[in-house]
Short mmCIF file of C-alpha atoms in Angstrom, two decimals:
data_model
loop_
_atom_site.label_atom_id
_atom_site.label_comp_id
_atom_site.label_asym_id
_atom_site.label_seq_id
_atom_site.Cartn_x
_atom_site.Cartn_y
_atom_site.Cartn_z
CA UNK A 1 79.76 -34.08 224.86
CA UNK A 2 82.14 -37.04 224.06
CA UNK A 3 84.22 -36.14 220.93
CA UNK A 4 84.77 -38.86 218.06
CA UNK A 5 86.39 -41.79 219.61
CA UNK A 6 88.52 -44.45 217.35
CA UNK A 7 89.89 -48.12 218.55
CA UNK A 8 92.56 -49.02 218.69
CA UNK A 9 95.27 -46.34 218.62
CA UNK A 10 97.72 -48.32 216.92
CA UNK A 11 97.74 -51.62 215.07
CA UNK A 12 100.80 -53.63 213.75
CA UNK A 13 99.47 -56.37 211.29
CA UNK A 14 101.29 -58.41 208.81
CA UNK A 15 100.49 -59.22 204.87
CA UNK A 16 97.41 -60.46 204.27
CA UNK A 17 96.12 -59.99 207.14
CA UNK A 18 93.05 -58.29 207.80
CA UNK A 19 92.02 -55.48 210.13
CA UNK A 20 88.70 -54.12 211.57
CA UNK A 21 88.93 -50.34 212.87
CA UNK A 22 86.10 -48.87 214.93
CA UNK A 23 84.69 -45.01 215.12
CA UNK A 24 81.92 -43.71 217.54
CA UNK A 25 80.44 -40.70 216.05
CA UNK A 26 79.69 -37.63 218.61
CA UNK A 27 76.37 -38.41 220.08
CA UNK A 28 73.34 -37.13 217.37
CA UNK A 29 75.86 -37.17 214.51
CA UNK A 30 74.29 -39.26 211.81
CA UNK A 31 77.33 -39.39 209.35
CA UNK A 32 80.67 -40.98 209.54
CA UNK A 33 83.13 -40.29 206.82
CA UNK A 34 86.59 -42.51 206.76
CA UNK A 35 89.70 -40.48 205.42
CA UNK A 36 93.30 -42.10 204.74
CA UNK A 37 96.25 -40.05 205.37
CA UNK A 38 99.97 -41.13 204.01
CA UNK A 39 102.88 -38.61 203.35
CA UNK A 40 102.96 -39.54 199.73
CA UNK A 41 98.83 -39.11 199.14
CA UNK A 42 97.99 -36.95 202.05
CA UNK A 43 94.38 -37.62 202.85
CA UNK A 44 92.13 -39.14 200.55
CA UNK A 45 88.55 -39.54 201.21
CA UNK A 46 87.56 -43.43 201.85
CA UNK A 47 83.84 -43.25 201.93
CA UNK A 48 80.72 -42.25 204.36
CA UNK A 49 77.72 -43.75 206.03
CA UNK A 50 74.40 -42.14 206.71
CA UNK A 51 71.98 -44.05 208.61
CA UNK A 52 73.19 -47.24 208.02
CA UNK A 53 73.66 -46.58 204.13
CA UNK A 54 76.92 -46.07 202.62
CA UNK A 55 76.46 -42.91 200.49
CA UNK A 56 79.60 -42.18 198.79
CA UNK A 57 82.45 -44.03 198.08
CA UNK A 58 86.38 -43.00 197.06
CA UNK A 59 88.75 -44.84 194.72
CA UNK A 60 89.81 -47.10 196.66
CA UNK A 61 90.24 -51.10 195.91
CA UNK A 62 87.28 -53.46 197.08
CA UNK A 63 89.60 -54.71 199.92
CA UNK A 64 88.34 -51.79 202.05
CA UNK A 65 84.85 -52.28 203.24
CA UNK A 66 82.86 -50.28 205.69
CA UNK A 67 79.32 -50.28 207.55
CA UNK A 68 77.60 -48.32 209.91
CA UNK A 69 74.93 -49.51 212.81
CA UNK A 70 72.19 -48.88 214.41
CA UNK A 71 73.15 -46.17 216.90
CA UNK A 72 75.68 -44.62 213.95
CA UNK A 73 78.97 -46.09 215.53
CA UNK A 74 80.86 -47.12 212.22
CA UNK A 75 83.46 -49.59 211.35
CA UNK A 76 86.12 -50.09 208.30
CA UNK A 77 87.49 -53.41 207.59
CA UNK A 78 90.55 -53.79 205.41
CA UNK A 79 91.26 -57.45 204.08
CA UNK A 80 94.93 -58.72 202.27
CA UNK A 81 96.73 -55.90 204.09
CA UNK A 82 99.33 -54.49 201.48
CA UNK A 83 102.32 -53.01 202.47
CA UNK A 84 100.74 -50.02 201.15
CA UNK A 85 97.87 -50.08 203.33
CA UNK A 86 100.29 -48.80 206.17
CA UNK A 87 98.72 -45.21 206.67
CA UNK A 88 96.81 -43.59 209.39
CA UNK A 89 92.94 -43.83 209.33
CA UNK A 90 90.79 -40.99 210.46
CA UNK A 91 86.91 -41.21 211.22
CA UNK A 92 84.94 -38.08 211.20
CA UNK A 93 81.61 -37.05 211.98
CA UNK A 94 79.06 -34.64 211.25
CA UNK A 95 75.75 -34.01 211.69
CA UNK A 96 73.85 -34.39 208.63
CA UNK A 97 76.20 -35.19 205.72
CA UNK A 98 79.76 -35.03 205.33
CA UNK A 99 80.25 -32.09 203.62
CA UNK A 100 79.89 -29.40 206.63
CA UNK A 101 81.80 -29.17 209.75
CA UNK A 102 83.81 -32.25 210.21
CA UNK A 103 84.81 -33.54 213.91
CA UNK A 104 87.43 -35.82 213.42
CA UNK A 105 88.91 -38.74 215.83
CA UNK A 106 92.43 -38.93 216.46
CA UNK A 107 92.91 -41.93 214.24
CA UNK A 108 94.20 -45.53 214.07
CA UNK A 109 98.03 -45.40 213.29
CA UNK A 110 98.14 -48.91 210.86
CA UNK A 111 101.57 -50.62 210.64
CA UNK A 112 101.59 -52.99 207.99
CA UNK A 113 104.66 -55.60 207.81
CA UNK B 1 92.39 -35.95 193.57
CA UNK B 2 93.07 -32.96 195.43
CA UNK B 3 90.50 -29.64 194.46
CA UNK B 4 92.72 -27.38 197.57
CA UNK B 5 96.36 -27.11 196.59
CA UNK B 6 98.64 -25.32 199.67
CA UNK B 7 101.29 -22.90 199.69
CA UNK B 8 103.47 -23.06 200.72
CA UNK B 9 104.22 -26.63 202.11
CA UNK B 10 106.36 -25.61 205.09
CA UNK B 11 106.92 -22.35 206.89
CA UNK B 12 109.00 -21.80 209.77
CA UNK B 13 108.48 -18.21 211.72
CA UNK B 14 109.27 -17.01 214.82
CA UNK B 15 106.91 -16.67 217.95
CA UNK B 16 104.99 -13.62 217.18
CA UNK B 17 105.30 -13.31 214.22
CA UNK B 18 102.22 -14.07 211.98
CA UNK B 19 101.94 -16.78 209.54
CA UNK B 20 99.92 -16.85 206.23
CA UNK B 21 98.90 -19.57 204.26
CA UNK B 22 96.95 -19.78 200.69
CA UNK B 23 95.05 -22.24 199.38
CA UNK B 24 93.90 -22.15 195.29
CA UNK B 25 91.01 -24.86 193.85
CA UNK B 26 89.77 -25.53 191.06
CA UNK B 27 86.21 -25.34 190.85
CA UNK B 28 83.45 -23.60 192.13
CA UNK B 29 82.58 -23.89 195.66
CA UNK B 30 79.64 -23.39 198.16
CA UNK B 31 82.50 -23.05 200.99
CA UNK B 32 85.94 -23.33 202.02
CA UNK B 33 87.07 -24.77 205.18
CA UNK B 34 90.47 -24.84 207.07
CA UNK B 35 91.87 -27.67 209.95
CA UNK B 36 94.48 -27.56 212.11
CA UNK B 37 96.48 -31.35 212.45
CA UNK B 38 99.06 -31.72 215.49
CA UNK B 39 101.30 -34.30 214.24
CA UNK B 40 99.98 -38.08 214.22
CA UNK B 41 96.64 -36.82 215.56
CA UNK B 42 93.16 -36.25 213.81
CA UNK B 43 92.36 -32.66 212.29
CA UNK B 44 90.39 -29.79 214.13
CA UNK B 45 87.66 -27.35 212.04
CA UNK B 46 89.04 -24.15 212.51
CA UNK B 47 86.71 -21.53 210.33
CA UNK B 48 84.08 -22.21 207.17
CA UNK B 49 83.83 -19.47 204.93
CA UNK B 50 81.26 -19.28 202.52
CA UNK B 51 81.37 -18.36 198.73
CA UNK B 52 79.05 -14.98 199.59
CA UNK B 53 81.68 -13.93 202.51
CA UNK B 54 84.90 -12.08 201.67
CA UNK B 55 86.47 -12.29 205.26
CA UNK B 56 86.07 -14.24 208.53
CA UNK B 57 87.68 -13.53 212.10
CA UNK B 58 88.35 -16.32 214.53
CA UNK B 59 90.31 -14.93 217.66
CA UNK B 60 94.05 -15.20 216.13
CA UNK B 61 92.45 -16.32 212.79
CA UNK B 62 91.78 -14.50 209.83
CA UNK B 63 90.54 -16.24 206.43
CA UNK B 64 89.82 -14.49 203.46
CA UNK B 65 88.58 -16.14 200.61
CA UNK B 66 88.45 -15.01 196.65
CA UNK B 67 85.79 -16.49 194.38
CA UNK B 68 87.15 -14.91 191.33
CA UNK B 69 90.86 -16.33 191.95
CA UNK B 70 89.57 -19.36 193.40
CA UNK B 71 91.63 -18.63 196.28
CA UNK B 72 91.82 -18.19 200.00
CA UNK B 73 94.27 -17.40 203.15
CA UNK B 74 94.50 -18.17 206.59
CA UNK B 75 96.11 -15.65 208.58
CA UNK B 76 97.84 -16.30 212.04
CA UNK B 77 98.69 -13.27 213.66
CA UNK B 78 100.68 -13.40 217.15
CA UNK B 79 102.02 -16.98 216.60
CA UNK B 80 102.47 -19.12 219.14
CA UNK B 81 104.48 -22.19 219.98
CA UNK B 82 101.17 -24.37 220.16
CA UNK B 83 100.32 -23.34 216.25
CA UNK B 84 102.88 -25.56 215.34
CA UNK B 85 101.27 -28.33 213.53
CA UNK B 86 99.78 -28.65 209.65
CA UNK B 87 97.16 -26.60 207.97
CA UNK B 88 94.80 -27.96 205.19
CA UNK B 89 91.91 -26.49 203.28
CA UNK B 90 89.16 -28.60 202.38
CA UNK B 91 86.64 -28.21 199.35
CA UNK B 92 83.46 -30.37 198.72
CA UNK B 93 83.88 -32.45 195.75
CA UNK B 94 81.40 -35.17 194.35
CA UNK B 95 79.64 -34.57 197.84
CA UNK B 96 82.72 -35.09 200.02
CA UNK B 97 84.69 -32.88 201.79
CA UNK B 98 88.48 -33.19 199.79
CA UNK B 99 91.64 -31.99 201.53
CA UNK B 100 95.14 -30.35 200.19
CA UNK B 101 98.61 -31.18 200.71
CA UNK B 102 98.81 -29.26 203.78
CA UNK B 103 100.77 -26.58 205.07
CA UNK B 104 103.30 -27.69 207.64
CA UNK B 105 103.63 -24.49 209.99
CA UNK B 106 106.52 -24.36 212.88
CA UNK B 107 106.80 -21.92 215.65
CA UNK B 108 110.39 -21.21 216.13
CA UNK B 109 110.72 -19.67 220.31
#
């Protein structure tokens, strides 16, 4: 079985910018959760999709957006990249919701200049 | 806000010896989870343990996990140069899975 797969690897952006970041779930895993990881915060918890439906959502601005399709792939969209927004983004997935085992992807480093 | 809190945040050991970790949160939990992150990459579930369980074994691993200190450890016995990387534990909170600081273990040869 295919493990959680995130495009691209790495991203270089500048200010204001904005940035879309993709995640395919392991095949049968119905929720995606988004986690962002700096050295100063560690990871923080971004939100997660269930069938289609976002079903919880962290403390983070409105500038970070997310949705999930059809066949559970998931995607996060950041808009007016901050400097701040540098970090590196991690999609997980789990079967039902996002509580239990976690498979994780092996992220998309974001460079923000 | 992190529920798992780390200790400590870096330990350095030499192959074979083993390598402990705790972890102390806050509130009650249903289980307690620890991941393994090789640096820059995305994490890997190592063991659950669940509020009714004491101990777990995982080949090299060994958690433990105490509901009435709200604490747990992660035990590495025979260290090897390939456990170098950092070691969170993850509560749920508010229905999501919420991660401390991290231990940052290194594997000295």
């Amino acid at each position: 079985k295919a493990g959680v797969t995130q495009t691209p690897r790495y991203l270089i952006k500048t200010r204001g910018q904005q940035v879309t970041l993709s995640c395919s779930p392991i095949s049968g895993h119905r929720s995606v959760s988004w986690y962002q990881q700096t050295p100063g915060q560690g990871l923080q918890f971004l939100f997660e999709y269930f069938s289609e439906t976002q079903r919880n959502k962290g403390n983070f601005p409105g500038r970070f957006s997310g949705r999930q399709f059809s066949n559970s792939r998931s995607e996060m969209n950041v808009s007016t990249l901050e400097l701040g927004d540098s970090a590196l983004y991690l999609c997980a997935s789990s079967l039902t919701q996002g509580v239990e085992k976690l498979f994780f992807g092996s992220g998309t480093q974001l460079s923000v200049l | 806000s992190q529920q798992g809190e780390e200790d400590p945040q870096a330990l350095s050991i030499q192959e074979g010896e083993n390598a402990t970790m705790n972890c102390s949160y806050k509130t009650s939990i249903n289980n307690l989870q620890w991941y393994r992150q090789n640096s820059g990459r995305g994490l890997v579930h190592l063991i659950l343990i669940r509020s009714n369980e004491r101990e777990k074994h995982s080949g090299r691993l060994r958690v433990t996990l105490d509901t009435s200190k709200k604490s747990s450890s992660l035990l590495i016995t025979a260290s090897r140069a390939a456990d170098t990387a950092s070691y969170f534990c993850a509560t749920e909170g508010a229905q999501k899975l919420v991660f401390g600081q991290g231990t940052r273990l290194t594997i000295n040869p």
